[in-house]
Amino acid sequence: MSKIPIFPQAVLENVCRIIADTNTGLTGTQIGTYLAQEQINDIDPSNTKWKRLYNAFATFQNRNQCSNNILNFIKLALSPARYVADKERFDLLRNRVNQQLAFVGFQVKEDGNLQKTEIASTISDVQIKADNLKHEIENRKGHPALIQYCKAELLANNYFHAVFEANKGLFARIRELSGLTTDGNALIEEVFSQDPILIINNYQTKSEKDEHKGFCNILKGLCGMFRNTESHEPKVSWEVTEQDALEILGIISYCHRRLDKAQKIRQK
């Protein structure tokens, strides 16, 4: 890999604070192990965790005029295999780190690999993206369930993560309303089949049944857009623009509004 420019001081410090956070970050032993693995001198092992890490990183990039090994350390620290039993912690750390990496043109993908992104040009770029998306959704009278996904940490890299999480939220709501625990097409088939658990209208006439079937197909389409049919992993490499995000979120908003009036007509 070619030399990657050094991190600005603010980005370097914030990344260290996040990775070494007392409650959610690495232990002192892990920090020492990963520094050694990436051949970064642990010059201040007795200091507090974040300062220890910052001093090691700063010394390395000042000496080598690159941040390659630092990025590799971050990749090690956020290896998904280390968080199998605590995905919530992995998502929190990755999102917070990615918000900082946005300012140097990188992100850690959900599979733990690094990917180049558009560099945020100002300190407020990420928050501006979040505020704009929230404003547009409110202007379009989007369902309130969508606003929680207009967060800076979800938009630090691109809009994919906001629509992906919103889609997950829609399927979580269907599980809550139906009482089922399945996911994806299996969930949709069982909940909205010819012997449905939930109905979005009176489900009496042919037109009502056709509408119900069409709604079911919309949900299947959303499922197909965001899930790999073999591994059920998100398509993290799919680039989503703001316009794409607004249109997809509009579809999800419509689904939420129909669910607002859904009736449960049988138990699972």
mmCIF file of C-alpha atoms in Angstrom:
data_model
loop_
_atom_site.group_PDB
_atom_site.id
_atom_site.type_symbol
_atom_site.label_atom_id
_atom_site.label_comp_id
_atom_site.label_asym_id
_atom_site.label_seq_id
_atom_site.Cartn_x
_atom_site.Cartn_y
_atom_site.Cartn_z
ATOM 1 C CA MET A 1 0.000 0.000 0.000
ATOM 2 C CA SER A 2 1.266 3.496 -0.836
ATOM 3 C CA LYS A 3 1.920 5.977 1.937
ATOM 4 C CA ILE A 4 -1.283 7.387 3.438
ATOM 5 C CA PRO A 5 -1.049 10.987 4.707
ATOM 6 C CA ILE A 6 -0.881 11.561 8.444
ATOM 7 C CA PHE A 7 -4.024 12.200 10.497
ATOM 8 C CA PRO A 8 -4.731 15.773 11.642
ATOM 9 C CA GLN A 9 -4.135 16.171 15.368
ATOM 10 C CA ALA A 10 -7.849 16.501 16.229
ATOM 11 C CA VAL A 11 -8.803 13.378 14.293
ATOM 12 C CA LEU A 12 -5.934 11.399 15.811
ATOM 13 C CA GLU A 13 -6.870 12.443 19.347
ATOM 14 C CA ASN A 14 -10.588 11.697 18.884
ATOM 15 C CA VAL A 15 -9.897 8.268 17.377
ATOM 16 C CA CYS A 16 -7.675 7.437 20.359
ATOM 17 C CA ARG A 17 -10.316 8.600 22.838
ATOM 18 C CA ILE A 18 -12.939 6.422 21.134
ATOM 19 C CA ILE A 19 -10.807 3.285 20.795
ATOM 20 C CA ALA A 20 -9.488 3.561 24.359
ATOM 21 C CA ASP A 21 -12.781 4.560 25.967
ATOM 22 C CA THR A 22 -13.041 3.063 29.457
ATOM 23 C CA ASN A 23 -16.558 1.688 28.956
ATOM 24 C CA THR A 24 -16.646 0.622 25.311
ATOM 25 C CA GLY A 25 -13.074 0.592 24.021
ATOM 26 C CA LEU A 26 -10.039 -1.667 24.188
ATOM 27 C CA THR A 27 -8.315 -2.860 27.326
ATOM 28 C CA GLY A 28 -4.763 -1.825 28.127
ATOM 29 C CA THR A 29 -3.551 -5.327 27.282
ATOM 30 C CA GLN A 30 -5.262 -5.225 23.886
ATOM 31 C CA ILE A 31 -3.726 -1.832 23.123
ATOM 32 C CA GLY A 32 -0.256 -3.155 23.893
ATOM 33 C CA THR A 33 -0.793 -6.278 21.811
ATOM 34 C CA TYR A 34 -2.104 -4.461 18.743
ATOM 35 C CA LEU A 35 0.612 -1.786 18.895
ATOM 36 C CA ALA A 36 3.266 -4.513 18.883
ATOM 37 C CA GLN A 37 1.512 -6.348 16.059
ATOM 38 C CA GLU A 38 1.525 -3.208 13.898
ATOM 39 C CA GLN A 39 5.124 -2.322 14.850
ATOM 40 C CA ILE A 40 4.131 0.933 16.567
ATOM 41 C CA ASN A 41 6.367 1.680 19.553
ATOM 42 C CA ASP A 42 4.475 1.729 22.859
ATOM 43 C CA ILE A 43 6.452 4.682 24.200
ATOM 44 C CA ASP A 44 4.235 5.592 27.174
ATOM 45 C CA PRO A 45 2.691 2.367 28.580
ATOM 46 C CA SER A 46 2.071 3.766 32.084
ATOM 47 C CA ASN A 47 -0.105 6.676 30.916
ATOM 48 C CA THR A 48 -3.913 6.620 30.692
ATOM 49 C CA LYS A 49 -5.145 4.437 27.835
ATOM 50 C CA TRP A 50 -6.115 7.127 25.356
ATOM 51 C CA LYS A 51 -2.978 9.216 25.990
ATOM 52 C CA ARG A 52 -0.828 6.095 25.740
ATOM 53 C CA LEU A 53 -2.376 5.319 22.370
ATOM 54 C CA TYR A 54 -2.215 8.918 21.172
ATOM 55 C CA ASN A 55 1.477 9.250 22.055
ATOM 56 C CA ALA A 56 2.275 6.000 20.244
ATOM 57 C CA PHE A 57 0.328 7.035 17.131
ATOM 58 C CA ALA A 58 1.637 10.600 17.057
ATOM 59 C CA THR A 59 5.252 9.469 17.431
ATOM 60 C CA PHE A 60 4.817 6.879 14.686
ATOM 61 C CA GLN A 61 3.299 9.211 12.104
ATOM 62 C CA ASN A 62 5.689 12.058 12.889
ATOM 63 C CA ARG A 63 8.616 9.715 12.380
ATOM 64 C CA ASN A 64 7.272 7.940 9.284
ATOM 65 C CA GLN A 65 5.110 10.708 7.800
ATOM 66 C CA CYS A 66 2.270 8.296 7.127
ATOM 67 C CA SER A 67 -0.684 6.716 8.899
ATOM 68 C CA ASN A 68 -0.632 3.241 7.320
ATOM 69 C CA ASN A 69 0.104 1.306 10.506
ATOM 70 C CA ILE A 70 -2.418 3.391 12.445
ATOM 71 C CA LEU A 71 -5.160 2.458 10.002
ATOM 72 C CA ASN A 72 -4.114 -1.175 10.286
ATOM 73 C CA PHE A 73 -4.320 -0.875 14.090
ATOM 74 C CA ILE A 74 -7.865 0.484 13.761
ATOM 75 C CA LYS A 75 -8.742 -2.410 11.472
ATOM 76 C CA LEU A 76 -7.397 -4.856 14.075
ATOM 77 C CA ALA A 77 -9.282 -3.135 16.884
ATOM 78 C CA LEU A 78 -12.541 -3.315 14.933
ATOM 79 C CA SER A 79 -12.239 -6.858 13.623
ATOM 80 C CA PRO A 80 -15.850 -8.197 13.689
ATOM 81 C CA ALA A 81 -14.682 -11.556 15.056
ATOM 82 C CA ARG A 82 -13.815 -9.831 18.333
ATOM 83 C CA TYR A 83 -17.393 -8.669 18.839
ATOM 84 C CA VAL A 84 -19.463 -11.738 17.986
ATOM 85 C CA ALA A 85 -21.028 -11.715 21.452
ATOM 86 C CA ASP A 86 -21.501 -7.927 21.538
ATOM 87 C CA LYS A 87 -22.592 -6.580 18.165
ATOM 88 C CA GLU A 88 -24.080 -3.447 19.736
ATOM 89 C CA ARG A 89 -20.636 -2.473 21.043
ATOM 90 C CA PHE A 90 -19.061 -3.178 17.645
ATOM 91 C CA ASP A 91 -21.637 -0.980 15.869
ATOM 92 C CA LEU A 92 -21.138 1.832 18.375
ATOM 93 C CA LEU A 93 -17.345 1.800 18.091
ATOM 94 C CA ARG A 94 -17.335 1.479 14.305
ATOM 95 C CA ASN A 95 -19.807 4.320 13.823
ATOM 96 C CA ARG A 96 -17.917 6.644 16.157
ATOM 97 C CA VAL A 97 -14.552 5.824 14.558
ATOM 98 C CA ASN A 98 -15.992 6.211 11.051
ATOM 99 C CA GLN A 99 -17.308 9.661 11.905
ATOM 100 C CA GLN A 100 -13.696 10.701 12.519
ATOM 101 C CA LEU A 101 -12.229 8.751 9.601
ATOM 102 C CA ALA A 102 -14.635 10.603 7.296
ATOM 103 C CA PHE A 103 -12.321 13.594 7.661
ATOM 104 C CA VAL A 104 -9.365 11.628 6.257
ATOM 105 C CA GLY A 105 -11.315 9.790 3.555
ATOM 106 C CA PHE A 106 -11.672 6.314 5.057
ATOM 107 C CA GLN A 107 -14.255 4.094 6.696
ATOM 108 C CA VAL A 108 -14.291 0.698 8.376
ATOM 109 C CA LYS A 109 -16.907 -1.439 6.639
ATOM 110 C CA GLU A 110 -19.134 -3.862 8.497
ATOM 111 C CA ASP A 111 -16.867 -6.735 7.446
ATOM 112 C CA GLY A 112 -13.955 -4.976 9.168
ATOM 113 C CA ASN A 113 -12.109 -3.972 6.004
ATOM 114 C CA LEU A 114 -11.066 -0.413 5.202
ATOM 115 C CA GLN A 115 -12.581 1.516 2.316
ATOM 116 C CA LYS A 116 -11.780 4.932 0.859
ATOM 117 C CA THR A 117 -14.575 7.531 0.967
ATOM 118 C CA GLU A 118 -15.095 11.143 -0.016
ATOM 119 C CA ILE A 119 -13.217 13.366 2.415
ATOM 120 C CA ALA A 120 -15.367 15.614 4.599
ATOM 121 C CA SER A 121 -14.047 19.115 3.869
ATOM 122 C CA THR A 122 -15.129 20.791 7.107
ATOM 123 C CA ILE A 123 -15.718 19.724 10.674
ATOM 124 C CA SER A 124 -19.486 20.149 10.189
ATOM 125 C CA ASP A 125 -19.893 18.218 6.916
ATOM 126 C CA VAL A 126 -21.106 15.018 8.563
ATOM 127 C CA GLN A 127 -23.615 16.788 10.802
ATOM 128 C CA ILE A 128 -24.828 18.912 7.870
ATOM 129 C CA LYS A 129 -25.611 15.726 5.923
ATOM 130 C CA ALA A 130 -27.610 14.406 8.862
ATOM 131 C CA ASP A 131 -29.481 17.675 9.378
ATOM 132 C CA ASN A 132 -30.296 17.981 5.664
ATOM 133 C CA LEU A 133 -31.686 14.473 5.476
ATOM 134 C CA LYS A 134 -33.787 15.014 8.593
ATOM 135 C CA HIS A 135 -35.087 18.333 7.226
ATOM 136 C CA GLU A 136 -36.029 16.793 3.875
ATOM 137 C CA ILE A 137 -37.847 13.883 5.525
ATOM 138 C CA GLU A 138 -39.784 16.296 7.746
ATOM 139 C CA ASN A 139 -40.676 18.445 4.714
ATOM 140 C CA ARG A 140 -42.019 15.355 2.965
ATOM 141 C CA LYS A 141 -44.002 14.454 6.102
ATOM 142 C CA GLY A 142 -42.084 11.215 6.475
ATOM 143 C CA HIS A 143 -43.088 8.783 9.172
ATOM 144 C CA PRO A 144 -41.647 9.677 12.615
ATOM 145 C CA ALA A 145 -39.980 6.244 12.783
ATOM 146 C CA LEU A 146 -37.454 7.440 10.171
ATOM 147 C CA ILE A 147 -36.061 10.467 12.004
ATOM 148 C CA GLN A 148 -34.006 8.347 14.389
ATOM 149 C CA TYR A 149 -31.934 7.120 11.436
ATOM 150 C CA CYS A 150 -30.862 10.628 10.348
ATOM 151 C CA LYS A 151 -27.803 10.537 12.593
ATOM 152 C CA ALA A 152 -24.316 11.800 11.895
ATOM 153 C CA GLU A 153 -22.725 8.465 12.772
ATOM 154 C CA LEU A 154 -24.903 6.734 10.171
ATOM 155 C CA LEU A 155 -24.035 9.317 7.501
ATOM 156 C CA ALA A 156 -20.321 9.665 8.186
ATOM 157 C CA ASN A 157 -19.473 7.666 5.069
ATOM 158 C CA ASN A 158 -22.540 7.643 2.823
ATOM 159 C CA TYR A 159 -26.318 7.390 2.990
ATOM 160 C CA PHE A 160 -26.387 3.612 2.712
ATOM 161 C CA HIS A 161 -26.186 3.059 6.460
ATOM 162 C CA ALA A 162 -29.176 5.318 7.178
ATOM 163 C CA VAL A 163 -31.460 3.515 4.732
ATOM 164 C CA PHE A 164 -30.108 0.114 5.743
ATOM 165 C CA GLU A 165 -30.824 0.753 9.421
ATOM 166 C CA ALA A 166 -34.245 2.233 8.595
ATOM 167 C CA ASN A 167 -35.072 -0.901 6.650
ATOM 168 C CA LYS A 168 -34.007 -3.059 9.601
ATOM 169 C CA GLY A 169 -36.261 -0.933 11.790
ATOM 170 C CA LEU A 170 -39.233 -1.578 9.513
ATOM 171 C CA PHE A 171 -38.770 -5.342 9.743
ATOM 172 C CA ALA A 172 -38.301 -5.084 13.512
ATOM 173 C CA ARG A 173 -41.674 -3.342 13.708
ATOM 174 C CA ILE A 174 -43.328 -6.114 11.694
ATOM 175 C CA ARG A 175 -41.887 -8.653 14.134
ATOM 176 C CA GLU A 176 -43.209 -6.629 17.056
ATOM 177 C CA LEU A 177 -46.719 -6.337 15.567
ATOM 178 C CA SER A 178 -46.918 -9.979 14.530
ATOM 179 C CA GLY A 179 -45.191 -11.592 17.490
ATOM 180 C CA LEU A 180 -42.824 -13.523 15.200
ATOM 181 C CA THR A 181 -39.052 -13.712 15.535
ATOM 182 C CA THR A 182 -38.097 -14.602 11.942
ATOM 183 C CA ASP A 183 -36.652 -12.134 9.442
ATOM 184 C CA GLY A 184 -36.501 -11.386 5.724
ATOM 185 C CA ASN A 185 -38.758 -13.071 3.206
ATOM 186 C CA ALA A 186 -39.668 -15.816 5.676
ATOM 187 C CA LEU A 187 -41.138 -13.177 7.987
ATOM 188 C CA ILE A 188 -43.053 -11.458 5.182
ATOM 189 C CA GLU A 189 -44.433 -14.722 3.820
ATOM 190 C CA GLU A 190 -45.761 -15.801 7.196
ATOM 191 C CA VAL A 191 -47.173 -12.437 8.249
ATOM 192 C CA PHE A 192 -48.773 -11.425 4.929
ATOM 193 C CA SER A 193 -49.473 -14.800 3.301
ATOM 194 C CA GLN A 194 -52.860 -16.052 2.042
ATOM 195 C CA ASP A 195 -53.615 -16.837 5.694
ATOM 196 C CA PRO A 196 -52.208 -13.578 7.086
ATOM 197 C CA ILE A 197 -51.420 -12.625 10.641
ATOM 198 C CA LEU A 198 -51.580 -8.910 9.805
ATOM 199 C CA ILE A 199 -53.848 -7.212 7.263
ATOM 200 C CA ILE A 200 -53.601 -3.610 6.038
ATOM 201 C CA ASN A 201 -57.251 -3.315 4.948
ATOM 202 C CA ASN A 202 -60.511 -5.223 5.433
ATOM 203 C CA TYR A 203 -59.119 -8.076 3.317
ATOM 204 C CA GLN A 204 -62.555 -9.019 1.946
ATOM 205 C CA THR A 205 -62.849 -8.063 -1.717
ATOM 206 C CA LYS A 206 -60.551 -9.071 -4.560
ATOM 207 C CA SER A 207 -59.240 -5.497 -4.757
ATOM 208 C CA GLU A 208 -58.401 -5.475 -1.057
ATOM 209 C CA LYS A 209 -56.616 -8.805 -1.336
ATOM 210 C CA ASP A 210 -54.700 -7.561 -4.387
ATOM 211 C CA GLU A 211 -53.657 -4.442 -2.452
ATOM 212 C CA HIS A 212 -52.556 -6.618 0.450
ATOM 213 C CA LYS A 213 -50.523 -8.790 -1.922
ATOM 214 C CA GLY A 214 -48.933 -5.695 -3.489
ATOM 215 C CA PHE A 215 -47.881 -4.419 -0.066
ATOM 216 C CA CYS A 216 -46.341 -7.803 0.649
ATOM 217 C CA ASN A 217 -44.344 -7.549 -2.607
ATOM 218 C CA ILE A 218 -43.072 -4.070 -1.681
ATOM 219 C CA LEU A 219 -41.724 -5.487 1.577
ATOM 220 C CA LYS A 220 -40.088 -8.356 -0.281
ATOM 221 C CA GLY A 221 -38.477 -5.835 -2.615
ATOM 222 C CA LEU A 222 -37.022 -3.886 0.296
ATOM 223 C CA CYS A 223 -35.739 -7.125 1.752
ATOM 224 C CA GLY A 224 -34.055 -8.022 -1.535
ATOM 225 C CA MET A 225 -32.391 -4.611 -1.882
ATOM 226 C CA PHE A 226 -30.606 -4.802 1.440
ATOM 227 C CA ARG A 227 -29.873 -8.481 1.945
ATOM 228 C CA ASN A 228 -27.560 -10.851 0.149
ATOM 229 C CA THR A 229 -29.703 -13.909 -0.596
ATOM 230 C CA GLU A 230 -26.935 -16.313 0.398
ATOM 231 C CA SER A 231 -25.311 -14.737 3.433
ATOM 232 C CA HIS A 232 -27.928 -12.217 4.565
ATOM 233 C CA GLU A 233 -25.193 -9.634 4.914
ATOM 234 C CA PRO A 234 -25.767 -5.980 3.958
ATOM 235 C CA LYS A 235 -24.441 -4.800 0.608
ATOM 236 C CA VAL A 236 -21.937 -2.452 2.208
ATOM 237 C CA SER A 237 -20.298 -1.523 -1.101
ATOM 238 C CA TRP A 238 -23.508 -0.082 -2.598
ATOM 239 C CA GLU A 239 -23.186 3.694 -2.974
ATOM 240 C CA VAL A 240 -26.393 5.563 -2.069
ATOM 241 C CA THR A 241 -26.808 9.268 -2.859
ATOM 242 C CA GLU A 242 -28.941 11.673 -0.838
ATOM 243 C CA GLN A 243 -31.661 11.502 -3.511
ATOM 244 C CA ASP A 244 -31.560 7.690 -3.436
ATOM 245 C CA ALA A 245 -31.827 7.777 0.347
ATOM 246 C CA LEU A 246 -34.826 10.106 0.310
ATOM 247 C CA GLU A 247 -36.691 7.983 -2.227
ATOM 248 C CA ILE A 248 -35.992 4.699 -0.453
ATOM 249 C CA LEU A 249 -36.889 6.225 2.909
ATOM 250 C CA GLY A 250 -40.115 7.435 1.285
ATOM 251 C CA ILE A 251 -41.025 3.836 0.469
ATOM 252 C CA ILE A 252 -40.175 2.749 4.017
ATOM 253 C CA SER A 253 -42.257 5.655 5.348
ATOM 254 C CA TYR A 254 -45.240 4.484 3.282
ATOM 255 C CA CYS A 255 -44.871 0.979 4.721
ATOM 256 C CA HIS A 256 -44.832 2.360 8.267
ATOM 257 C CA ARG A 257 -48.025 4.349 7.606
ATOM 258 C CA ARG A 258 -49.801 1.243 6.367
ATOM 259 C CA LEU A 259 -48.602 -0.650 9.433
ATOM 260 C CA ASP A 260 -50.027 2.129 11.644
ATOM 261 C CA LYS A 261 -53.505 0.850 10.739
ATOM 262 C CA ALA A 262 -52.674 -2.828 10.407
ATOM 263 C CA GLN A 263 -54.936 -5.332 12.185
ATOM 264 C CA LYS A 264 -53.808 -8.577 13.750
ATOM 265 C CA ILE A 265 -56.414 -11.200 12.839
ATOM 266 C CA ARG A 266 -54.777 -14.365 14.104
ATOM 267 C CA GLN A 267 -52.012 -15.507 16.403
ATOM 268 C CA LYS A 268 -48.720 -16.853 15.087
#
